PDB file of C-alpha atoms and ligand atoms in Angstrom:
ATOM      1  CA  UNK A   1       0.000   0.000   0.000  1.00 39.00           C
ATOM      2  CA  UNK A   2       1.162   3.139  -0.703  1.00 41.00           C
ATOM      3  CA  UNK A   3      -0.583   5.216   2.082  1.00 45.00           C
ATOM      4  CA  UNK A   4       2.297   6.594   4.452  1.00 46.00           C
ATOM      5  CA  UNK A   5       1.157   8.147   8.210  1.00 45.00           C
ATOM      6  CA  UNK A   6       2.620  11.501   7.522  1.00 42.00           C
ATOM      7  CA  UNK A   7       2.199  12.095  11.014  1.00 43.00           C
ATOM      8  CA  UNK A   8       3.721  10.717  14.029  1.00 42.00           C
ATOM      9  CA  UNK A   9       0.834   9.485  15.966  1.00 45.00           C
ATOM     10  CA  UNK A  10      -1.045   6.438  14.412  1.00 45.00           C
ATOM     11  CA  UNK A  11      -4.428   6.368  14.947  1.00 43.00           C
ATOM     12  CA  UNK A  12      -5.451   4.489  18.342  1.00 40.00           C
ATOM     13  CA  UNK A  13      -8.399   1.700  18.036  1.00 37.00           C
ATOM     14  CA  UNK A  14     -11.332   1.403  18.895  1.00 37.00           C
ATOM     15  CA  UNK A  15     -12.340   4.698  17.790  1.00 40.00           C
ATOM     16  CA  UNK A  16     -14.724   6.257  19.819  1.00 41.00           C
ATOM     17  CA  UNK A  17     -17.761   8.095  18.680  1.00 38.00           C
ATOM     18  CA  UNK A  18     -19.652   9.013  20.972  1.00 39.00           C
ATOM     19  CA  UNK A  19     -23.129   9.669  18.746  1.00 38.00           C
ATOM     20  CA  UNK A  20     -24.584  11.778  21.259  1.00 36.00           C
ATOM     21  CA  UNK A  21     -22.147  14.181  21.940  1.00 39.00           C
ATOM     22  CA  UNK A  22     -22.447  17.852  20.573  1.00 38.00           C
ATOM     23  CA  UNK A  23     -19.827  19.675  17.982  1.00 39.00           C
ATOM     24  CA  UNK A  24     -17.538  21.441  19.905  1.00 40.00           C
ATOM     25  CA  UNK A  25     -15.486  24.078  18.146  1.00 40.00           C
ATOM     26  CA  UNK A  26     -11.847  23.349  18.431  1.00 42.00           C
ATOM     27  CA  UNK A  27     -10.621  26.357  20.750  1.00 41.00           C
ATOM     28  CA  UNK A  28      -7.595  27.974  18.702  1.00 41.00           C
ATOM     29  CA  UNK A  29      -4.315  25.796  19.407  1.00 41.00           C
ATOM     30  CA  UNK A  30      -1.696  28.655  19.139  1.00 44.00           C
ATOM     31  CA  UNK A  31      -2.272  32.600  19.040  1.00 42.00           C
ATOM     32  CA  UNK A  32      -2.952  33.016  15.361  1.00 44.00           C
ATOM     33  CA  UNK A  33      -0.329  34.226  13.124  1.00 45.00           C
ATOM     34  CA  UNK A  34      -0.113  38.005  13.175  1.00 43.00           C
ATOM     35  CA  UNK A  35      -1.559  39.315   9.898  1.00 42.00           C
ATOM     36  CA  UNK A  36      -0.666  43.167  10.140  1.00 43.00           C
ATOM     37  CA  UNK A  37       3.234  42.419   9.359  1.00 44.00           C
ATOM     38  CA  UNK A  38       3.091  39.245   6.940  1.00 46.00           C
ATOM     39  CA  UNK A  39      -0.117  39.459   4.782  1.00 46.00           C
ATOM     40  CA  UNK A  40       0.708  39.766   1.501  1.00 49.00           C
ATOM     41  CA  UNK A  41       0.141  42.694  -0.631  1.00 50.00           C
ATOM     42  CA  UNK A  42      -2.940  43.037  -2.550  1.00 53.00           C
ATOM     43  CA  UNK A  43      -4.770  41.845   0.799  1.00 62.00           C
ATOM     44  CA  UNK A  44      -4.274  44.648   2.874  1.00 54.00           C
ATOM     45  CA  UNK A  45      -2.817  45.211   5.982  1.00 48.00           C
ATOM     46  CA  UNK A  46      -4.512  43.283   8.289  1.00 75.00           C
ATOM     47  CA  UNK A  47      -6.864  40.660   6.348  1.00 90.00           C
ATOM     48  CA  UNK A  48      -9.013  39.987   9.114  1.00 94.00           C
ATOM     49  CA  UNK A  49     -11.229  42.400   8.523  1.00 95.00           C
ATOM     50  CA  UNK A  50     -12.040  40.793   4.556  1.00 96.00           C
ATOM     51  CA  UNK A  51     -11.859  37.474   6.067  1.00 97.00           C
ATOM     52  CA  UNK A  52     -15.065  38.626   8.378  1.00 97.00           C
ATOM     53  CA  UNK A  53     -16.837  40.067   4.874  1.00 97.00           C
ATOM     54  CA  UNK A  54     -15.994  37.023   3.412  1.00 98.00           C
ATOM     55  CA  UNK A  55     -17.654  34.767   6.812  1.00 98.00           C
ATOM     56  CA  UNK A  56     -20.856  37.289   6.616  1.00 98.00           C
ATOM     57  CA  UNK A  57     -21.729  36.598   2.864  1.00 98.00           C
ATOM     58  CA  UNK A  58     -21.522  32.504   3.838  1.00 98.00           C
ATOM     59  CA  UNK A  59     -23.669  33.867   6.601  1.00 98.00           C
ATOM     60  CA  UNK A  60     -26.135  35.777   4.667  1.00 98.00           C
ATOM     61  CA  UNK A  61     -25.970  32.308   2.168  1.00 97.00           C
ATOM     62  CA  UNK A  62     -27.056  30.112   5.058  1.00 97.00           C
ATOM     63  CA  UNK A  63     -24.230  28.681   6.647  1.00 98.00           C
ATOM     64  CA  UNK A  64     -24.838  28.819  10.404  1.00 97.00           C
ATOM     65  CA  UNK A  65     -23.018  26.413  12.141  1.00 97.00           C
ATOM     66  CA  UNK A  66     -21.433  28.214  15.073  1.00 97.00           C
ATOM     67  CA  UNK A  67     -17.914  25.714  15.021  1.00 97.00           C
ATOM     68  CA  UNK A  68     -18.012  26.053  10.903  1.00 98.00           C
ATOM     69  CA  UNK A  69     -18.474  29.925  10.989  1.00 98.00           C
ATOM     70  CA  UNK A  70     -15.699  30.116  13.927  1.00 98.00           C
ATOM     71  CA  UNK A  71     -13.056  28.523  12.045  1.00 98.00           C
ATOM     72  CA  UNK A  72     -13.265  30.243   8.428  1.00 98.00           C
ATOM     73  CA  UNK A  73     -13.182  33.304  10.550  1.00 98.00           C
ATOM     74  CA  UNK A  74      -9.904  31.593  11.938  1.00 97.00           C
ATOM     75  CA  UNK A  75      -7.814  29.964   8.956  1.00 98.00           C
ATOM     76  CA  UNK A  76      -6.476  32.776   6.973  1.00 97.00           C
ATOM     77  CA  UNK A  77      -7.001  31.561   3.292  1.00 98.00           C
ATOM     78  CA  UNK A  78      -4.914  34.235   1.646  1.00 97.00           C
ATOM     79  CA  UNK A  79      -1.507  32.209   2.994  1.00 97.00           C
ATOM     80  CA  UNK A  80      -2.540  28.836   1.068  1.00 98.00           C
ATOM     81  CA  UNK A  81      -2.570  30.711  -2.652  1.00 97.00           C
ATOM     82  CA  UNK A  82      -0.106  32.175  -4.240  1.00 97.00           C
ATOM     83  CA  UNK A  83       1.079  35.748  -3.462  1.00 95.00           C
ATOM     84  CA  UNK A  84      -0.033  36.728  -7.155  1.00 96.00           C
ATOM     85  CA  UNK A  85      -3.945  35.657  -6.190  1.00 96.00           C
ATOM     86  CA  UNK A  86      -3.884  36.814  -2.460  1.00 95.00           C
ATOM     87  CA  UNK A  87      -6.203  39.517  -3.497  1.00 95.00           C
ATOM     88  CA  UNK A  88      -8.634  37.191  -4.277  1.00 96.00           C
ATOM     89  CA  UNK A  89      -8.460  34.550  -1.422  1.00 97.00           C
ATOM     90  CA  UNK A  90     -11.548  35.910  -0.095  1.00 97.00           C
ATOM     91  CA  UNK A  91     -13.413  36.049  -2.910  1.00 97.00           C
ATOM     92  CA  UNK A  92     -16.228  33.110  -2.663  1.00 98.00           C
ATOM     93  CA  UNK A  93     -14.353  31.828  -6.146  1.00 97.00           C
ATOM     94  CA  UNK A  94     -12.047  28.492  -7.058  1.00 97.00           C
ATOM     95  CA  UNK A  95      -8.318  29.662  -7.476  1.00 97.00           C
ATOM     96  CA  UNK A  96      -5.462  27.462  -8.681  1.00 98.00           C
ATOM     97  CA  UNK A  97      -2.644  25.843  -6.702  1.00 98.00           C
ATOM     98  CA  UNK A  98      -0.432  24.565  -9.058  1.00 97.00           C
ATOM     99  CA  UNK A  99      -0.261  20.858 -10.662  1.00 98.00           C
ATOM    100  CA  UNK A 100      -4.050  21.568 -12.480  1.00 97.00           C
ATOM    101  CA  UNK A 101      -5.897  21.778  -8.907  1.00 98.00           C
ATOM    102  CA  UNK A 102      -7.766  24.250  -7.683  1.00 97.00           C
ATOM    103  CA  UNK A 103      -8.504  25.104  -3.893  1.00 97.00           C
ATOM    104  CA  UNK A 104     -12.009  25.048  -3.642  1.00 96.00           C
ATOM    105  CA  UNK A 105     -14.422  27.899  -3.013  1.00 96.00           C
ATOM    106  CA  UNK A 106     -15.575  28.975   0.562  1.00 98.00           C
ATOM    107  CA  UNK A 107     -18.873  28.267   0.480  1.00 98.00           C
ATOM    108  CA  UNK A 108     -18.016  24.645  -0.965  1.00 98.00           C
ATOM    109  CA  UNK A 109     -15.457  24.361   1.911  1.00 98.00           C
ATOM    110  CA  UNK A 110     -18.377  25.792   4.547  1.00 98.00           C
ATOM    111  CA  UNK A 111     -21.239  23.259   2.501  1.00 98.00           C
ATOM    112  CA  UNK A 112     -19.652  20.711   3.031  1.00 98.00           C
ATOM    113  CA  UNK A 113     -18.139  20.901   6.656  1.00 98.00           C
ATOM    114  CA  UNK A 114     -21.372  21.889   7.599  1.00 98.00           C
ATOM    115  CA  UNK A 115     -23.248  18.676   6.231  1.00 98.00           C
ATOM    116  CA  UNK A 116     -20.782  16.540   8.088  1.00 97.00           C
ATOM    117  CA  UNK A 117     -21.192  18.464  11.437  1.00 96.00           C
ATOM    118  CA  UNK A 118     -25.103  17.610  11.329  1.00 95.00           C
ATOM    119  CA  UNK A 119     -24.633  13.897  10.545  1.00 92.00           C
ATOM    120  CA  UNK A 120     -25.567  12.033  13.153  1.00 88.00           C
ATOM    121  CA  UNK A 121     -22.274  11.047  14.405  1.00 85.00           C
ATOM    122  CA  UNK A 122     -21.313  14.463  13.931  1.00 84.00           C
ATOM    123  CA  UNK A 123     -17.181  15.281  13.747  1.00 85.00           C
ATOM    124  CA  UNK A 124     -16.571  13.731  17.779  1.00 87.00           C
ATOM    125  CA  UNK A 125     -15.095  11.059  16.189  1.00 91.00           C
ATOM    126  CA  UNK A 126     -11.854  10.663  12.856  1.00 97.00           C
ATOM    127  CA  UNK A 127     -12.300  12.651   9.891  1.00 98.00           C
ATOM    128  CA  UNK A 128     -10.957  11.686   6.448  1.00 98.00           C
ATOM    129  CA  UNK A 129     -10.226  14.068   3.709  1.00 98.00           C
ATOM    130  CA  UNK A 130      -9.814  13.015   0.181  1.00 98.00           C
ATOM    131  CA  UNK A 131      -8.034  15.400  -1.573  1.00 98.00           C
ATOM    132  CA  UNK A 132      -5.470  17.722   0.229  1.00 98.00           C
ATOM    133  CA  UNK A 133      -4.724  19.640  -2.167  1.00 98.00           C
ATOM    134  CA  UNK A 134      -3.247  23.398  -0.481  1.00 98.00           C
ATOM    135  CA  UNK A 135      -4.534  22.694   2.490  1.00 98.00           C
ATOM    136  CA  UNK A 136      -6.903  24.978   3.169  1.00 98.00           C
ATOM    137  CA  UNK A 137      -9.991  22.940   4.045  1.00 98.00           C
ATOM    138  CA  UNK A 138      -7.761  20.406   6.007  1.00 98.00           C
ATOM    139  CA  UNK A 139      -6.929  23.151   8.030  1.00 98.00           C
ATOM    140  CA  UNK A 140     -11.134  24.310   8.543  1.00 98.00           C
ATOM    141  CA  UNK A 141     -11.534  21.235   9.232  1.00 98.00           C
ATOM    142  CA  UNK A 142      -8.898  20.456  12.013  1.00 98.00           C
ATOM    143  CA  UNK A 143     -10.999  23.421  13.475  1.00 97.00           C
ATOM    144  CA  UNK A 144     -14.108  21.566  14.362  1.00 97.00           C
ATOM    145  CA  UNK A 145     -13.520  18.136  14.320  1.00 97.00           C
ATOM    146  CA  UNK A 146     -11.528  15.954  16.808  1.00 96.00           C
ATOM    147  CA  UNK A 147      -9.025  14.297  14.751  1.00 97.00           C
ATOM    148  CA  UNK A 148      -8.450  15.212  11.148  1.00 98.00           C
ATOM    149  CA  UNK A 149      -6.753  12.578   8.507  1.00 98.00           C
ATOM    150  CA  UNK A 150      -6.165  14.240   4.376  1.00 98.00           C
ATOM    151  CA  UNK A 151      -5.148  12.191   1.955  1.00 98.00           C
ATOM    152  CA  UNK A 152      -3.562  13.441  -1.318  1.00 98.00           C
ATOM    153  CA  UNK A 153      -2.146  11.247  -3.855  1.00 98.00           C
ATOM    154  CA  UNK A 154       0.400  14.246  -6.017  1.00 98.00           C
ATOM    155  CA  UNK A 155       3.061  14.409  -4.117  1.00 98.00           C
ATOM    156  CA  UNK A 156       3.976  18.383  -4.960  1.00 98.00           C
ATOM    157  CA  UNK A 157       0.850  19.492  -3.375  1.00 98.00           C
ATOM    158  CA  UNK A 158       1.175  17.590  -0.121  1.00 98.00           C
ATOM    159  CA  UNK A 159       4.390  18.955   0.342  1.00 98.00           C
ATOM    160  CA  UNK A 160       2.924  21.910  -0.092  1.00 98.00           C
ATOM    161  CA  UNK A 161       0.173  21.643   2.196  1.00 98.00           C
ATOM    162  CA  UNK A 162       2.493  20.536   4.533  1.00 98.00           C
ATOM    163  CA  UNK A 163       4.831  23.831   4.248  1.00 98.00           C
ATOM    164  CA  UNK A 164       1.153  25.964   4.502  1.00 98.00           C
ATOM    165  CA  UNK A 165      -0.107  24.222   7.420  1.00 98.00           C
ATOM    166  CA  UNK A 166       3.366  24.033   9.782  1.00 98.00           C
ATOM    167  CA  UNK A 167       2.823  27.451  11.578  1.00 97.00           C
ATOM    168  CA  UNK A 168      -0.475  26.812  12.366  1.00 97.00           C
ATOM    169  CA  UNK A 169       0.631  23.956  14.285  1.00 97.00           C
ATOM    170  CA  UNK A 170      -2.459  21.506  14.293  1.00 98.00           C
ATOM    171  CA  UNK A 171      -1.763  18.765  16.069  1.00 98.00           C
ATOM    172  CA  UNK A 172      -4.801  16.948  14.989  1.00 98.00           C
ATOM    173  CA  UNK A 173      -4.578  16.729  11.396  1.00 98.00           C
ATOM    174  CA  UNK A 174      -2.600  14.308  10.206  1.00 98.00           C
ATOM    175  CA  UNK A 175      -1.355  14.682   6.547  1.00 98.00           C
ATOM    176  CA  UNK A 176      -1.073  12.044   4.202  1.00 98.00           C
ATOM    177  CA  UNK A 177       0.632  11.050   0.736  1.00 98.00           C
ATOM    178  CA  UNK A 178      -1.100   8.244  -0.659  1.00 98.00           C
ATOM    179  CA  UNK A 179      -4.267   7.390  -3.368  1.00 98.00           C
ATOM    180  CA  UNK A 180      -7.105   8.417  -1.046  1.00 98.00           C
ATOM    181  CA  UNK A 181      -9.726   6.320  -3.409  1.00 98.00           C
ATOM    182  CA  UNK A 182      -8.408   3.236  -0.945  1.00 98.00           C
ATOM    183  CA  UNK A 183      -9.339   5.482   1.744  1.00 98.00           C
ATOM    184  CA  UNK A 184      -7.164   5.339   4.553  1.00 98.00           C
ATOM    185  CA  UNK A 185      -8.212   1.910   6.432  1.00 98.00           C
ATOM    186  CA  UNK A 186      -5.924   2.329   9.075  1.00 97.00           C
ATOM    187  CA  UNK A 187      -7.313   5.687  10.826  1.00 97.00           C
ATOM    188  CA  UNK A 188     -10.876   3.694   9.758  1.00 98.00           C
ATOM    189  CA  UNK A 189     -13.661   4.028  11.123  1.00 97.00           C
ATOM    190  CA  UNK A 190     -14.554   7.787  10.369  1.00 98.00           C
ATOM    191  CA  UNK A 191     -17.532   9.477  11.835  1.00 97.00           C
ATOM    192  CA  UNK A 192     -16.825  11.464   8.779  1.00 98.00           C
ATOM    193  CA  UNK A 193     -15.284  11.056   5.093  1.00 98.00           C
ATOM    194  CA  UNK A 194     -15.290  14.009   3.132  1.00 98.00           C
ATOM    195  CA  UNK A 195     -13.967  14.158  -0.655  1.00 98.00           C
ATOM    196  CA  UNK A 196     -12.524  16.866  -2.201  1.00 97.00           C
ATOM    197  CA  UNK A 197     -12.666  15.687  -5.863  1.00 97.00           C
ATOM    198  CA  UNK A 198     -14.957  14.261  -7.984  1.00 96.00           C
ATOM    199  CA  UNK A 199     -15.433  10.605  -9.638  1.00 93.00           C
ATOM    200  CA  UNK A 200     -18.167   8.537 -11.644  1.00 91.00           C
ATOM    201  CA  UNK A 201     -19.592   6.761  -7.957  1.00 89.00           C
ATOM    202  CA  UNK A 202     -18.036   6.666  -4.404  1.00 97.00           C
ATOM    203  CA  UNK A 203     -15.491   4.020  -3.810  1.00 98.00           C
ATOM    204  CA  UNK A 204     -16.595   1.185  -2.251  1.00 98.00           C
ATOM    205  CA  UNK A 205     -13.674   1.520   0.515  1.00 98.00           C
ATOM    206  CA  UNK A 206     -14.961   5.044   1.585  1.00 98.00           C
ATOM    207  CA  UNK A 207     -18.438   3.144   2.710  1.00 98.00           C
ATOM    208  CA  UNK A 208     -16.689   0.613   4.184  1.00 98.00           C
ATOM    209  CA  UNK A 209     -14.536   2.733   6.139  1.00 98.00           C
ATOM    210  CA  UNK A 210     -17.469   4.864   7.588  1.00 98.00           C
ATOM    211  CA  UNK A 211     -18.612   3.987  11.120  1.00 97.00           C
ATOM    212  CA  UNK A 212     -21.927   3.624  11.730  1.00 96.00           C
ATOM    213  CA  UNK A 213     -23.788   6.769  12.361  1.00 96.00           C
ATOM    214  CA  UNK A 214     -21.097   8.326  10.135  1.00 97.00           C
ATOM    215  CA  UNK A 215     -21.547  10.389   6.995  1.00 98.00           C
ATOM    216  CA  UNK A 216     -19.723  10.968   3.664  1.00 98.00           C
ATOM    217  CA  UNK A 217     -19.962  14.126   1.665  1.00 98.00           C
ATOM    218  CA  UNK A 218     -18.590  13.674  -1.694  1.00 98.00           C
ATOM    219  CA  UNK A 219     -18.575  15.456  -5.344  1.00 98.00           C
ATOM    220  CA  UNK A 220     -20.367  12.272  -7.745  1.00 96.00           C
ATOM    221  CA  UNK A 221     -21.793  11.739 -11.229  1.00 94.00           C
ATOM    222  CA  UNK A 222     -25.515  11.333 -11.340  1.00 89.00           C
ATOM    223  CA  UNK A 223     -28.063   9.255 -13.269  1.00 88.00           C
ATOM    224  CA  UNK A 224     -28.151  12.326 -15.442  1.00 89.00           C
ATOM    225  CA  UNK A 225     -24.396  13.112 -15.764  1.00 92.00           C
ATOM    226  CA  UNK A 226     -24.520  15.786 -13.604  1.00 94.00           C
ATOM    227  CA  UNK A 227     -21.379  16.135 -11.243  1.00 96.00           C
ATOM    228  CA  UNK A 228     -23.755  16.682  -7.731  1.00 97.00           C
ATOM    229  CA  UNK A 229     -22.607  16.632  -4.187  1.00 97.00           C
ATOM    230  CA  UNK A 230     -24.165  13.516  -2.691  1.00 97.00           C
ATOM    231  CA  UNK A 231     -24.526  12.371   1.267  1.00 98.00           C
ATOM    232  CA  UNK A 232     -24.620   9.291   2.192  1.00 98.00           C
ATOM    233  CA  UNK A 233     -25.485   8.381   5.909  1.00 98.00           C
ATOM    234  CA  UNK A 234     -23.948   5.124   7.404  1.00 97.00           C
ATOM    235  CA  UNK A 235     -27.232   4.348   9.403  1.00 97.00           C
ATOM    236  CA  UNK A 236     -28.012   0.902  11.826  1.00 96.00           C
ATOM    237  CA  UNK A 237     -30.285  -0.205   8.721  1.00 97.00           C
ATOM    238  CA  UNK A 238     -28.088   0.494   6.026  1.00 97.00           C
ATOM    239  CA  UNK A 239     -26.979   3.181   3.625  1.00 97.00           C
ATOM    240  CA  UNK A 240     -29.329   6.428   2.856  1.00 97.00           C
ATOM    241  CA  UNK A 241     -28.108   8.575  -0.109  1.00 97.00           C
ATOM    242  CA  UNK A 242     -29.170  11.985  -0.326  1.00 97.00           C
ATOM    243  CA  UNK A 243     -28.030  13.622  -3.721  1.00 96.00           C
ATOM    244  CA  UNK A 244     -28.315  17.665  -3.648  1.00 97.00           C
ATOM    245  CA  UNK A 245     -27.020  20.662  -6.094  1.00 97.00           C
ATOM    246  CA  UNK A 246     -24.786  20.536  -8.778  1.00 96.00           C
ATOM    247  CA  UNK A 247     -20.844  20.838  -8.190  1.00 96.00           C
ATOM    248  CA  UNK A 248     -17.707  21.574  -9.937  1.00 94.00           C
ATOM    249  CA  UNK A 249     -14.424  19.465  -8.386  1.00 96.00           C
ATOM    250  CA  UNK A 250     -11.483  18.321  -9.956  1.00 96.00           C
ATOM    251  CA  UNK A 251     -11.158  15.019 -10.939  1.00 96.00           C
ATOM    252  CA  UNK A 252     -10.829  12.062  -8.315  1.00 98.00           C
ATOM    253  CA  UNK A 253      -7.953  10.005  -9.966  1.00 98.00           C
ATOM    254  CA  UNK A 254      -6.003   6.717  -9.440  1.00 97.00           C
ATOM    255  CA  UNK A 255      -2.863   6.216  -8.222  1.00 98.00           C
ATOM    256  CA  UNK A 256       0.028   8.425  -7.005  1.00 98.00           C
ATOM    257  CA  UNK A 257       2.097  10.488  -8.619  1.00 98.00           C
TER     258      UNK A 257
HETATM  259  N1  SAH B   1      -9.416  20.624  -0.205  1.00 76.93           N
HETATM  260  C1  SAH B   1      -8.453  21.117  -1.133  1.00 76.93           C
HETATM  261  C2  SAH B   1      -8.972  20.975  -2.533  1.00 76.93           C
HETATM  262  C3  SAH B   1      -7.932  20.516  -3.485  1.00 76.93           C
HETATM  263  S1  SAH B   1      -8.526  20.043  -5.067  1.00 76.93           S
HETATM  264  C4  SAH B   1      -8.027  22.521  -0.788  1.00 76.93           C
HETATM  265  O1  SAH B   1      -8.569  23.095   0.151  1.00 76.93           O
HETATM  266  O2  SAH B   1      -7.120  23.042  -1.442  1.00 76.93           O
HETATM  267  C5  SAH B   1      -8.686  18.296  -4.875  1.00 76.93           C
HETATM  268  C6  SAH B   1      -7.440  17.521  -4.642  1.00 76.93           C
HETATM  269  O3  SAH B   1      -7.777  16.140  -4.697  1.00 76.93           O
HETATM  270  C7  SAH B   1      -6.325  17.712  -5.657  1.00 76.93           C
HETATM  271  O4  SAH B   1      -5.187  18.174  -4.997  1.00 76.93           O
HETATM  272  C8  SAH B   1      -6.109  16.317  -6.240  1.00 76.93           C
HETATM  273  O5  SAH B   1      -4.745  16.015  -6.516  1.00 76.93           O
HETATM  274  C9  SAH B   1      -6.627  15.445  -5.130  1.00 76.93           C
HETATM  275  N2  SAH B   1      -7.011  14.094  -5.513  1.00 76.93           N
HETATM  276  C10 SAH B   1      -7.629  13.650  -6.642  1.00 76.93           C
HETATM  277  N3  SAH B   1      -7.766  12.318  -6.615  1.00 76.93           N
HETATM  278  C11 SAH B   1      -7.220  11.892  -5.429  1.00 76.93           C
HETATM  279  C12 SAH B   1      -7.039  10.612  -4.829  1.00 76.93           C
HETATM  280  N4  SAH B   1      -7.429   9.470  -5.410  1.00 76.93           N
HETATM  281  N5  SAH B   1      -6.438  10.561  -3.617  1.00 76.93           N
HETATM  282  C13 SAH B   1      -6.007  11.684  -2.999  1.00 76.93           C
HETATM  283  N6  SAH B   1      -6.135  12.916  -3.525  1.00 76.93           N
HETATM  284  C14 SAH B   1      -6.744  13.017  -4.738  1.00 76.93           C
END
């Protein structure tokens, strides 16, 4: 298998999710990296203040998840694109990242964290990212759930992510380099799985890998060729799949590289 633990704690067993328990929002780890002297150009000099537009226009959208809306106020999107597109890191828009990806759009990132915070296991238990990529959502993520796992299978971009997320200093995300269609079986099972790009149906492993009472939130193709986000709940009875609006993700591909 080609899956390396990127970090240095390995996931302990059994996992616990406790299906009851509420979201908590992660309370910030270190003092967040001071803005005024670093942000880049083009963002001003303290981007806090378009980070909070940005977090009121999700609002106004509908996202309202206390935990969710706490930590896109927190991670500071304009460090995980390049300098040249910092102006636009808090636009609600797609931007590149080099190697043909794209980080994906707030209200995506908010969507979709949201949908897994109100399955019914909630994020008290793992969380597993398909799809790295910059790191941004990885780091959103690490935010409100307990324990964060993100796969991503080119190589260049998880270095990357890696070099984006080291100040912040999360020590419960867990980066990894690896084909995330496999899943990652060893942090499994997941209270949540949540993929970042998009295929013609789920992987089999990411079903297998979800507890019960755990959700996936995933970019798929439709009966009508339509690239949708689709839910599917891991429930005592079996598996309920929920397909809602039309998305745009990159590709979900094979192998490493
Ligand atoms: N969440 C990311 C989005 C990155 S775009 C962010 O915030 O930036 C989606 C990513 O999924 C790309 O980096 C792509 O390389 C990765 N990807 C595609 N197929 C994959 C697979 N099978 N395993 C792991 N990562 C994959």
């Amino acid at each position: 298998m080609s899956q390396q633990p990127g970090g240095r704690q390995r996931p302990g067993f059994p996992a616990r999710l406790p299906s009851a328990s509420p979201v908590q929002a992660r309370k910030p780890v270190a003092a967040a990296p001071v803005a005024r002297a670093a942000a880049p150009t083009g963002v001003g000099m303290d981007s806090s203040a378009v980070r909070m537009a940005m977090v009121r226009r999700l609002q106004a959208q509908g996202v309202a998840h206390p935990a969710v809306l706490a930590a896109l106020s927190a991670v500071e999107r304009h460090r995980f694109v390049d300098t040249a597109l910092a102006n636009q890191a808090y636009e609600d828009t797609s931007l590149p990242i080099g190697l043909g990806q794209t980080i994906s759009k707030p209200s995506v990132v908010a969507r979709m964290i949201e949908l897994i915070c109100q399955g019914p296991a909630g994020v008290a238990g793992r969380v597993l990212e398909i799809g790295t990529g910059c790191g941004y959502q990885a780091a959103v993520l690490s935010r409100v759930a307990r324990e964060v796992y993100s796969i991503e299978r080119l190589r260049g971009l998880h270095e990357k992510a890696r070099e984006n997320l080291r100040p912040m200093r999360l020590s419960n995300l867990h980066l990894l380099f690896g084909d995330g269609m496999a899943g990652f079986a060893a942090g499994a099972p997941y209270a949540a799985i949540i993929a970042a790009a998009g295929g013609e149906d789920l992987p089999a492993a990411w079903i297998d890998q979800l507890a019960v009472g755990g959700r996936l939130v995933a970019p798929a193709v439709t009966a009508a060729g339509r690239q949708n986000l689709v839910v599917v709940d891991k429930t005592p009875t079996g598996i309920v799949r929920t397909e809602l609006e039309t998305v745009h993700f990159v590709p979900l591909k094979s192998g490493v590289a």
